[in-house]
Coordinates of C-alpha atoms and ligand atoms in Angstrom, one line a residue:
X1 CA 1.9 55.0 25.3
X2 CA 5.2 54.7 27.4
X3 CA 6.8 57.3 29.6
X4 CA 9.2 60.0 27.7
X5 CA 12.5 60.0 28.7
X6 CA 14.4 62.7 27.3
X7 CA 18.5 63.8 27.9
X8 CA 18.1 67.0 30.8
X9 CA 19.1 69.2 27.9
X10 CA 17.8 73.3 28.4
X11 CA 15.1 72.7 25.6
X12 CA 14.3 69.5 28.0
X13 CA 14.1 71.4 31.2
X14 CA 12.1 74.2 29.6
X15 CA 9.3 71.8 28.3
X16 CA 8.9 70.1 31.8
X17 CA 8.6 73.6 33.5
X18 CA 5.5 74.3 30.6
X19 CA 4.5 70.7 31.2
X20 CA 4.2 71.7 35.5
X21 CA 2.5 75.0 34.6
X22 CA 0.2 73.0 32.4
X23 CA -1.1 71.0 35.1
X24 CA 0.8 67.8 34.5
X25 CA 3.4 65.7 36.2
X26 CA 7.5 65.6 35.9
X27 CA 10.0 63.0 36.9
X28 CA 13.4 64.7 37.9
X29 CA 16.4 63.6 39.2
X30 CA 17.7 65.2 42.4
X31 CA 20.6 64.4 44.2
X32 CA 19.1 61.4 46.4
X33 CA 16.3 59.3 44.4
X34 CA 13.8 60.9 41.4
X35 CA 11.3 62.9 42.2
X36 CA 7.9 63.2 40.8
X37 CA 7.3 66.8 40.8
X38 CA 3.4 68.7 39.9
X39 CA 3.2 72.4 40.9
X40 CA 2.9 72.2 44.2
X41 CA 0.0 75.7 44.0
X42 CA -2.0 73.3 41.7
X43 CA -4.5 70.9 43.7
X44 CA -5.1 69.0 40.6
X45 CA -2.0 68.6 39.7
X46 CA -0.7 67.4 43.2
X47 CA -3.7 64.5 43.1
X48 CA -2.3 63.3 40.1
X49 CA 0.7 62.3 42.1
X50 CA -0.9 60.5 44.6
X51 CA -2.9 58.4 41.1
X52 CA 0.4 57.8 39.4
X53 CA 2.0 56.6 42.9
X54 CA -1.1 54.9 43.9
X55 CA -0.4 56.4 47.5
X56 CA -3.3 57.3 50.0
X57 CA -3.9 61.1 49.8
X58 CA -3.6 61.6 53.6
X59 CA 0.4 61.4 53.1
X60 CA 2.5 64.7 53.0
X61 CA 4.7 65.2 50.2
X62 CA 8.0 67.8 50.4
X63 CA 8.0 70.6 48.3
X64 CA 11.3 71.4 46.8
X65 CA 12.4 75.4 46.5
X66 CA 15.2 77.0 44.4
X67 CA 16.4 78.5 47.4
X68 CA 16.0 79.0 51.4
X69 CA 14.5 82.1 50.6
X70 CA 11.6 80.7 49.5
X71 CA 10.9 78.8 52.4
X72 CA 8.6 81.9 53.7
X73 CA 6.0 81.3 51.3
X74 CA 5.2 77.7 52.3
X75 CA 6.4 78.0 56.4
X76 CA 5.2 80.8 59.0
X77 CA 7.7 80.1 61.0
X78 CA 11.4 79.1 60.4
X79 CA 13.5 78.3 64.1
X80 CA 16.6 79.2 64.9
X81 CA 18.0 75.5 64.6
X82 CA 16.0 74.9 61.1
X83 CA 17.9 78.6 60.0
X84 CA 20.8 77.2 60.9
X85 CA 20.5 73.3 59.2
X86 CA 19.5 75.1 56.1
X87 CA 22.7 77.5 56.0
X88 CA 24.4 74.5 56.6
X89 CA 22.8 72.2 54.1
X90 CA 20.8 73.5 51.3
X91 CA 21.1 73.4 48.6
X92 CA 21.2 69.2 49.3
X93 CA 20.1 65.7 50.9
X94 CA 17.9 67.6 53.8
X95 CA 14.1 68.2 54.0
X96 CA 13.1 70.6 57.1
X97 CA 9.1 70.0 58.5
X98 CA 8.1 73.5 59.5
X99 CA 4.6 75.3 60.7
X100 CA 2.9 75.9 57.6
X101 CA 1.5 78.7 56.2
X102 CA -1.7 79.3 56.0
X103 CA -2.1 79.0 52.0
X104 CA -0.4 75.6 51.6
X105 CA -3.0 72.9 50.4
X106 CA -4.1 70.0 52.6
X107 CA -3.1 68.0 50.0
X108 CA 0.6 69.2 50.3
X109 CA 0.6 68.8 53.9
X110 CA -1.8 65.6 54.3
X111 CA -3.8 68.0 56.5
X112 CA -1.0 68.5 59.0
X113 CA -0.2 72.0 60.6
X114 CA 3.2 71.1 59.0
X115 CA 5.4 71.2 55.5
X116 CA 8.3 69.6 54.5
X117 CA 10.6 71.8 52.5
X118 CA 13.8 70.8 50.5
X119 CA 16.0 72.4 48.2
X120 CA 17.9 69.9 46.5
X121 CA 21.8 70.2 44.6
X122 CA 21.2 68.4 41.8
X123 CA 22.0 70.5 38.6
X124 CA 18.8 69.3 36.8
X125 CA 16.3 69.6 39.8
X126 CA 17.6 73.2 40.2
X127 CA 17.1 74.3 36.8
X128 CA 13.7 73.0 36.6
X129 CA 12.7 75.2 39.9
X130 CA 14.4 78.1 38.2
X131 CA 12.5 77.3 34.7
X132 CA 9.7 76.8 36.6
X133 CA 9.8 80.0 39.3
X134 CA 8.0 78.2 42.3
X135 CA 7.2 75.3 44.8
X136 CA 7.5 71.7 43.2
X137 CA 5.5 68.6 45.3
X138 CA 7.8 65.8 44.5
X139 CA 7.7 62.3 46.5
X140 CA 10.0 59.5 45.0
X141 CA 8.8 59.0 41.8
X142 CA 8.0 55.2 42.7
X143 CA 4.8 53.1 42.8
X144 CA 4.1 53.3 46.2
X145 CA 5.4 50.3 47.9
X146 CA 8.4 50.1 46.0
X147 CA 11.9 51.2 45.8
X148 CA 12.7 54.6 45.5
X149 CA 14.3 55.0 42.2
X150 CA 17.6 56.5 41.4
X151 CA 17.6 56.3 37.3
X152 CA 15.3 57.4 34.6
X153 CA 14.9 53.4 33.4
X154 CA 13.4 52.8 37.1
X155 CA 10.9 55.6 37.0
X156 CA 9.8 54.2 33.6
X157 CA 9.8 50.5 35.2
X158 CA 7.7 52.1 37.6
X159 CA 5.4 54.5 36.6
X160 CA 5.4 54.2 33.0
X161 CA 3.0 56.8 30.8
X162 CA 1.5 57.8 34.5
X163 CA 4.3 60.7 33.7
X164 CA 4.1 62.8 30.6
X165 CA 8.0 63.7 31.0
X166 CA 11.2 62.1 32.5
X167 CA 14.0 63.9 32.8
X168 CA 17.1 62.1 32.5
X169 CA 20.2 63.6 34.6
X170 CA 21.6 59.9 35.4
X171 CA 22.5 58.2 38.2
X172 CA 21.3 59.9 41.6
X173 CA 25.1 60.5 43.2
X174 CA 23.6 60.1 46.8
X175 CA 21.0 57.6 46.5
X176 CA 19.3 57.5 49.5
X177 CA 16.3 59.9 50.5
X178 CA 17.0 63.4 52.4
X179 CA 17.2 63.3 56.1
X180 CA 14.1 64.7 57.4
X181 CA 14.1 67.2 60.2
X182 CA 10.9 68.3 61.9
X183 CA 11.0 71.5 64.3
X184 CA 7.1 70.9 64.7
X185 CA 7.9 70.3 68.8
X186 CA 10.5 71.7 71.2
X187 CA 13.5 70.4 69.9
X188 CA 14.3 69.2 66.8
X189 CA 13.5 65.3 65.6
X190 CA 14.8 63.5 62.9
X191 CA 12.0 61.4 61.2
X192 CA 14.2 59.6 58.4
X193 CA 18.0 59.1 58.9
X194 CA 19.4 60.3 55.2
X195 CA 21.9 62.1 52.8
X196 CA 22.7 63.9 55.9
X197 CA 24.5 62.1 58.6
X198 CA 23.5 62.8 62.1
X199 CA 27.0 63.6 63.3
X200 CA 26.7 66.7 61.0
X201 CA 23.5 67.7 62.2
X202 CA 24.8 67.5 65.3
X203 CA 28.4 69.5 64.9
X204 CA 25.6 72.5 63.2
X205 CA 22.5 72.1 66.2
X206 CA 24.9 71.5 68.9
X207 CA 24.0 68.4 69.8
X208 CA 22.1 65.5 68.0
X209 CA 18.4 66.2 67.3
X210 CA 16.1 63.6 69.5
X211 CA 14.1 59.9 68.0
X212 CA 10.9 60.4 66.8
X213 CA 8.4 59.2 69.1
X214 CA 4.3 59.0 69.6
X215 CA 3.6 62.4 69.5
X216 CA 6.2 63.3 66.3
X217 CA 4.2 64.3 63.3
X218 CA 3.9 61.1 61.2
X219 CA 6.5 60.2 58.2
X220 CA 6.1 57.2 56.6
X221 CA 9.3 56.7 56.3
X222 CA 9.7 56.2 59.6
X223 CA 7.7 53.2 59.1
X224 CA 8.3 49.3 59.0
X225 CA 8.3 47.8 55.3
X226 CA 9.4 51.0 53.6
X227 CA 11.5 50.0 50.1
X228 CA 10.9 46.5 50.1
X229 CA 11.7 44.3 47.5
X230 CA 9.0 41.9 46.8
X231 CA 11.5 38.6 47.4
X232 CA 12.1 37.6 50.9
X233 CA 15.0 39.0 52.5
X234 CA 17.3 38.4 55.4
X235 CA 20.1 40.7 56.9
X236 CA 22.7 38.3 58.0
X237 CA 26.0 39.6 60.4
X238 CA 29.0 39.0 57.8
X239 CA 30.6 36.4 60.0
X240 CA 27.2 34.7 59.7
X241 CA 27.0 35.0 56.0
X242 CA 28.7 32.1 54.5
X243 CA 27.5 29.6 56.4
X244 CA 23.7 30.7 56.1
X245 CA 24.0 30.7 52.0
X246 CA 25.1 27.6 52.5
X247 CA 22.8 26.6 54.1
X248 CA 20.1 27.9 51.8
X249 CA 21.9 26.4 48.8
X250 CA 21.7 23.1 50.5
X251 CA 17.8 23.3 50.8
X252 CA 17.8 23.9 47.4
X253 CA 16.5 27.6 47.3
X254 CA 17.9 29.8 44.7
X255 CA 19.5 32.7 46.6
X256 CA 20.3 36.7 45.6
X257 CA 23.2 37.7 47.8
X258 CA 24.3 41.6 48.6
X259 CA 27.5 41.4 50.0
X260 CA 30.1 43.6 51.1
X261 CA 33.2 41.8 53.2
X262 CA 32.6 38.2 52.0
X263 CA 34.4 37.5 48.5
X264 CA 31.9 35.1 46.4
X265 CA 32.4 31.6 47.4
X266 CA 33.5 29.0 44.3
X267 CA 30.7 27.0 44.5
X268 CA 28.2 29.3 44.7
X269 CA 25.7 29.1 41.9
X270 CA 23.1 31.8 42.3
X271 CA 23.0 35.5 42.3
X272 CA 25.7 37.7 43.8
X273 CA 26.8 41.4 43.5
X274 CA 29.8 42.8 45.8
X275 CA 28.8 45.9 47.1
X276 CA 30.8 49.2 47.7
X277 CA 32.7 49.1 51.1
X278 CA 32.5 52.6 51.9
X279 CA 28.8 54.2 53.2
X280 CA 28.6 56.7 50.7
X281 CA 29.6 54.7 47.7
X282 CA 27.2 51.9 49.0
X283 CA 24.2 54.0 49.8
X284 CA 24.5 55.3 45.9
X285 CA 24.4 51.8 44.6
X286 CA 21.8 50.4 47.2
X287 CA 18.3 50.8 45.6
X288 CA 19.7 49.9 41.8
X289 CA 21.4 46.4 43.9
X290 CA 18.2 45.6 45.3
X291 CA 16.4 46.2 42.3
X292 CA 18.6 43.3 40.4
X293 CA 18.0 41.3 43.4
X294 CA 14.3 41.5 43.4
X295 CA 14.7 40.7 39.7
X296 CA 17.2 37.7 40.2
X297 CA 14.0 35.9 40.8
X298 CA 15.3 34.3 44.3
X299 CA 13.8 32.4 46.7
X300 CA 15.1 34.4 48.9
X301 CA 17.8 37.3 49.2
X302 CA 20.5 37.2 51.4
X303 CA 22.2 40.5 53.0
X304 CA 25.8 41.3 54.6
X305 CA 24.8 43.4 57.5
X306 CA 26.5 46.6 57.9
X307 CA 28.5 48.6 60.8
X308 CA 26.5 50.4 63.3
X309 CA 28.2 53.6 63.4
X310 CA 27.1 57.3 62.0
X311 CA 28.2 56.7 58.5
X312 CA 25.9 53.8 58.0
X313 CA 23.0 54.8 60.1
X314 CA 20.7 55.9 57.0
X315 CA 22.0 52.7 54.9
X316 CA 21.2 49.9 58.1
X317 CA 18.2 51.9 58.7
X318 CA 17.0 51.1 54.3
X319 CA 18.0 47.6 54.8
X320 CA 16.3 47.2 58.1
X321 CA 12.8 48.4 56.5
X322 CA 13.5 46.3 53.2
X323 CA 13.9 43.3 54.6
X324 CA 11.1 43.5 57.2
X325 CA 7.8 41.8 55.5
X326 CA 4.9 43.8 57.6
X327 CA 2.4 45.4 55.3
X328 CA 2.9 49.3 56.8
X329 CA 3.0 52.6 54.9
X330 CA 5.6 52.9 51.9
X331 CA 5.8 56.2 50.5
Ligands
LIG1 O1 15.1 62.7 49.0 C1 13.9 62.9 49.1 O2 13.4 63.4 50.2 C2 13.1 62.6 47.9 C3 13.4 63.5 46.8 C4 12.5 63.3 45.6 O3 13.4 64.9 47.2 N1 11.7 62.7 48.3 C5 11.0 61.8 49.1 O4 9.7 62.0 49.2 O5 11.6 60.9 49.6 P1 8.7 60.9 49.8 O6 7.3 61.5 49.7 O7 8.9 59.6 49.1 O8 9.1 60.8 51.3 C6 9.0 61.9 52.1 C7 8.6 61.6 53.5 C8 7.2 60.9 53.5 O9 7.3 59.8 54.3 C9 6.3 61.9 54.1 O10 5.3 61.3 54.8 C10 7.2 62.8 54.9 O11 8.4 62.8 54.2 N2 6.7 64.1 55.0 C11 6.5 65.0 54.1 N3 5.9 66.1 54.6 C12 5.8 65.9 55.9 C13 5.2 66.7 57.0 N4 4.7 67.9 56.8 N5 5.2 66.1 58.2 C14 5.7 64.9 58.4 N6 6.2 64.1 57.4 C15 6.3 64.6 56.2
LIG2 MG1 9.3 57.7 48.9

């Protein structure tokens, strides 16, 4: 049996909300990657996701909520800053880690005193919360290891009839995971650089929240070899660039190449896509680009590096951990 995909149509949307009641597991765009959702009350249910992801069942996953309201159900406690970032920015790209309540399963928090909450824009992820009428456990619904994925087709590369139900709502428009915010200690730390930039965390907390360090509760995302793609790959300054895939070319190695300044040389015989040159546009397009890397079948896979600045924290931060070859955490 393959995975269903079916068009996010009401009739659609109502079946996956039966399908979470009954137990089982939903893919669902949101407005970053696809999510795969299980009611996030049912403990069954939420250990299917860690079997279809094949991720270790210590890891937290974010449960996503029609609306801030809601948070009080799944957090005891809800700071002033937090209040604030979710005015600001739900519904969208930002996950808050709060104190938990008491009634929210170890299997939702990976036994943490904590809970990452999101409610998320996307059209189709929030009428499947009000279909369903409560919390929804959703990591990125990829194998754990691999690239978050950011259309239907990857979910069903991925995770196949592990699913009963994909919901397809196309292409994610931000693709790139939420910004994670944890007000677990004194001030506020961001965990994973995301949809959210930190300039506008900043301009809404009043200045930027702190680096994670030691004692910040733990996100794998935060980790080295996050969204990897299984081919070996370099990030390369874009002055650099042209000389190194020659270079490559010359040793005879069949090379993928992301770029985003340098125009495709003539003579240049393997794989090449141009990539977007503004942040947003390129952090859309980044996880579907280095999926048709991966599947270029290169010896290796060449990257333009990208500015340093605000707008491209959360992209340089992606391309940092998938071109980094320790075996770490990948959620
Ligand atoms: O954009 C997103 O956030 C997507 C969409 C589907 O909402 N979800 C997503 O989930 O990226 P996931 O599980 O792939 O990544 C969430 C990260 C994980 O690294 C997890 O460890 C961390 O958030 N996390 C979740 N709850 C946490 C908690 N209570 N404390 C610390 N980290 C937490
Ligand atoms: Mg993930």
């Amino acid at each position: 049996m393959s995975a269903r995909i079916l068009p996010a149509t009401a009739a659609a949307i109502a079946e996956a909300a039966a399908r979470l009641r009954a137990g089982e597991l939903v893919a669902f765009p949101t407005e970053t990657v696809y999510g795969l959702g299980a009611d996030a009350r049912n403990e069954a249910a939420v250990r299917r996701i860690f079997a279809a992801k094949g991720r270790p069942a210590d890891h937290p996953v974010i449960v996503h909520l029609a609306d801030a309201g809601a948070a009080a159900d799944w957090a005891r406690a809800m700071p002033e800053g937090a209040r604030r970032l979710a005015a600001a920015f739900w519904p969208g790209p930002l996950t808050l880690i709060l104190p938990r309540a008491a009634q929210v399963s170890d299997l939702v928090t990976g036994g943490q005193d904590s809970v990452g909450l999101r409610v998320p824009a996307h059209p189709v992820a929030r009428e499947l919360l009000a279909a369903f009428g409560g919390g929804i456990a959703a990591p990125s619904a990829n194998r754990f290891g691999r690239i978050s994925p950011t259309t239907a087709a990857h979910v069903a590369d991925d995770l196949g009839d592990a699913v009963a139900l994909i919901l397809d709502g196309g292409a994610c428009p931000v693709g790139i995971e939420s910004t994670i915010v944890a007000f677990t200690e004194d001030e506020p730390t961001l965990l994973r650089p995301g949809g959210i930039r930190g300039d506008e965390l900043a301009r809404v907390l009043g200045r930027a929240p702190r680096a994670p360090d030691a004692s910040a509760p733990r996100a794998s995302g935060t980790l080295a070899s996050h969204y990897a793609p299984r081919t070996p790959g370099r990030l390369i300054l874009p002055h650099a660039l042209r000389a190194e895939i020659a270079q490559l070319g010359g040793r005879d190695e069949r090379v993928a190449v992301l770029a985003r300044t340098l125009a495709r040389p003539a003579d240049f015989t393997g794989f090449w896509i141009t990539a977007p040159a503004d942040a947003a546009s390129y952090a859309r397009d980044l996880y579907a680009n280095l999926r048709a890397l991966d599947a270029a079948n290169a010896d290796a896979i060449a990257i333009e590096a990208v500015p340093e600045d605000d707008a491209w924290l959360a992209v340089g931060d992606r391309l940092a951990r998938a071109t980094r070859g320790e075996d770490d955490d990948r959620d």
